[in-house]
């Protein structure tokens, strides 16, 4: 009888928390390059990125439902039983 070795669980990625965000090593390196290209510190870059995402989320909110027009209301009323 041969015994198979027990597989080791995959190593969990190490995260770094910056400005309330968890970043893996790869994400951290990418964001550092983006910050460097923008001429900002990493902290300032991520803070600006978060603000931009929040502003985008505000724009993406659905518009309020529009009240039906006169013709639609008259047609709905006409289809109701007496």
PDB file of C-alpha atoms in Angstrom:
ATOM      1  CA  UNK A   1       0.000   0.000   0.000  1.00  0.00           C
ATOM      2  CA  UNK A   2       1.315   3.396  -0.936  1.00  0.00           C
ATOM      3  CA  UNK A   3       0.320   6.468   0.923  1.00  0.00           C
ATOM      4  CA  UNK A   4      -0.183   9.682  -0.900  1.00  0.00           C
ATOM      5  CA  UNK A   5       1.275  12.789   0.676  1.00  0.00           C
ATOM      6  CA  UNK A   6      -1.322  15.126   2.089  1.00  0.00           C
ATOM      7  CA  UNK A   7      -1.484  18.260  -0.053  1.00  0.00           C
ATOM      8  CA  UNK A   8      -0.661  21.443   1.765  1.00  0.00           C
ATOM      9  CA  UNK A   9      -3.289  24.164   1.712  1.00  0.00           C
ATOM     10  CA  UNK A  10      -2.535  27.039  -0.611  1.00  0.00           C
ATOM     11  CA  UNK A  11      -0.725  29.883   1.066  1.00  0.00           C
ATOM     12  CA  UNK A  12      -2.962  32.830   1.740  1.00  0.00           C
ATOM     13  CA  UNK A  13      -1.772  36.002   0.045  1.00  0.00           C
ATOM     14  CA  UNK A  14      -0.319  38.619   2.330  1.00  0.00           C
ATOM     15  CA  UNK A  15      -2.285  41.842   2.365  1.00  0.00           C
ATOM     16  CA  UNK A  16      -1.211  45.373   3.119  1.00  0.00           C
ATOM     17  CA  UNK A  17      -3.848  47.818   4.340  1.00  0.00           C
ATOM     18  CA  UNK A  18      -3.539  51.325   2.935  1.00  0.00           C
ATOM     19  CA  UNK A  19      -6.254  53.974   3.296  1.00  0.00           C
ATOM     20  CA  UNK A  20      -8.707  51.318   4.432  1.00  0.00           C
ATOM     21  CA  UNK A  21      -8.020  49.046   1.443  1.00  0.00           C
ATOM     22  CA  UNK A  22      -6.505  45.571   1.525  1.00  0.00           C
ATOM     23  CA  UNK A  23      -3.899  45.216  -1.227  1.00  0.00           C
ATOM     24  CA  UNK A  24      -1.955  42.098  -2.159  1.00  0.00           C
ATOM     25  CA  UNK A  25       1.714  42.394  -3.102  1.00  0.00           C
ATOM     26  CA  UNK A  26       0.897  42.563  -6.805  1.00  0.00           C
ATOM     27  CA  UNK A  27      -1.834  45.158  -6.332  1.00  0.00           C
ATOM     28  CA  UNK A  28       0.446  47.184  -4.085  1.00  0.00           C
ATOM     29  CA  UNK A  29       3.226  47.177  -6.697  1.00  0.00           C
ATOM     30  CA  UNK A  30       0.763  48.212  -9.416  1.00  0.00           C
ATOM     31  CA  UNK A  31      -0.664  51.063  -7.331  1.00  0.00           C
ATOM     32  CA  UNK A  32       2.856  52.241  -6.441  1.00  0.00           C
ATOM     33  CA  UNK A  33       3.699  52.476 -10.150  1.00  0.00           C
ATOM     34  CA  UNK A  34       0.475  54.379 -10.876  1.00  0.00           C
ATOM     35  CA  UNK A  35       1.148  56.776  -7.980  1.00  0.00           C
ATOM     36  CA  UNK A  36       4.720  57.302  -9.160  1.00  0.00           C
ATOM     37  CA  UNK A  37       3.514  58.077 -12.690  1.00  0.00           C
ATOM     38  CA  UNK A  38       0.988  60.572 -11.295  1.00  0.00           C
ATOM     39  CA  UNK A  39       3.646  62.199  -9.101  1.00  0.00           C
ATOM     40  CA  UNK A  40       1.803  61.445  -5.855  1.00  0.00           C
ATOM     41  CA  UNK A  41       2.503  59.431  -2.749  1.00  0.00           C
ATOM     42  CA  UNK A  42       0.856  56.018  -2.549  1.00  0.00           C
ATOM     43  CA  UNK A  43      -1.442  57.183   0.263  1.00  0.00           C
ATOM     44  CA  UNK A  44      -2.536  60.292  -1.682  1.00  0.00           C
ATOM     45  CA  UNK A  45      -3.038  58.236  -4.860  1.00  0.00           C
ATOM     46  CA  UNK A  46      -5.300  55.679  -3.193  1.00  0.00           C
ATOM     47  CA  UNK A  47      -7.251  58.390  -1.347  1.00  0.00           C
ATOM     48  CA  UNK A  48      -7.849  60.211  -4.654  1.00  0.00           C
ATOM     49  CA  UNK A  49      -8.830  56.931  -6.296  1.00  0.00           C
ATOM     50  CA  UNK A  50     -11.374  56.201  -3.532  1.00  0.00           C
ATOM     51  CA  UNK A  51     -12.873  59.698  -3.873  1.00  0.00           C
ATOM     52  CA  UNK A  52     -13.177  59.265  -7.644  1.00  0.00           C
ATOM     53  CA  UNK A  53     -14.912  55.900  -7.199  1.00  0.00           C
ATOM     54  CA  UNK A  54     -17.356  57.424  -4.690  1.00  0.00           C
ATOM     55  CA  UNK A  55     -18.119  60.284  -7.096  1.00  0.00           C
ATOM     56  CA  UNK A  56     -18.726  57.743  -9.878  1.00  0.00           C
ATOM     57  CA  UNK A  57     -21.059  55.787  -7.596  1.00  0.00           C
ATOM     58  CA  UNK A  58     -23.030  58.979  -6.911  1.00  0.00           C
ATOM     59  CA  UNK A  59     -23.449  59.548 -10.656  1.00  0.00           C
ATOM     60  CA  UNK A  60     -24.511  55.951 -11.214  1.00  0.00           C
ATOM     61  CA  UNK A  61     -27.491  56.188  -8.850  1.00  0.00           C
ATOM     62  CA  UNK A  62     -30.730  55.422 -10.679  1.00  0.00           C
ATOM     63  CA  UNK A  63     -32.967  58.331 -11.526  1.00  0.00           C
ATOM     64  CA  UNK A  64     -36.293  58.528  -9.675  1.00  0.00           C
ATOM     65  CA  UNK A  65     -39.219  56.855 -11.392  1.00  0.00           C
ATOM     66  CA  UNK A  66     -41.080  59.324 -13.568  1.00  0.00           C
ATOM     67  CA  UNK A  67     -44.803  59.835 -13.006  1.00  0.00           C
ATOM     68  CA  UNK A  68     -46.895  58.423 -15.901  1.00  0.00           C
ATOM     69  CA  UNK A  69     -47.981  60.982 -18.482  1.00  0.00           C
ATOM     70  CA  UNK A  70     -51.540  62.100 -19.222  1.00  0.00           C
ATOM     71  CA  UNK A  71     -52.159  59.581 -22.024  1.00  0.00           C
ATOM     72  CA  UNK A  72     -50.823  56.666 -19.945  1.00  0.00           C
ATOM     73  CA  UNK A  73     -53.045  57.604 -17.003  1.00  0.00           C
ATOM     74  CA  UNK A  74     -56.111  57.928 -19.253  1.00  0.00           C
ATOM     75  CA  UNK A  75     -55.432  54.541 -20.876  1.00  0.00           C
ATOM     76  CA  UNK A  76     -54.972  52.892 -17.469  1.00  0.00           C
ATOM     77  CA  UNK A  77     -58.222  54.438 -16.277  1.00  0.00           C
ATOM     78  CA  UNK A  78     -60.025  53.281 -19.448  1.00  0.00           C
ATOM     79  CA  UNK A  79     -58.901  49.679 -18.919  1.00  0.00           C
ATOM     80  CA  UNK A  80     -60.204  49.496 -15.348  1.00  0.00           C
ATOM     81  CA  UNK A  81     -63.611  47.861 -14.915  1.00  0.00           C
ATOM     82  CA  UNK A  82     -66.529  50.125 -14.085  1.00  0.00           C
TER      83      UNK A  82
END
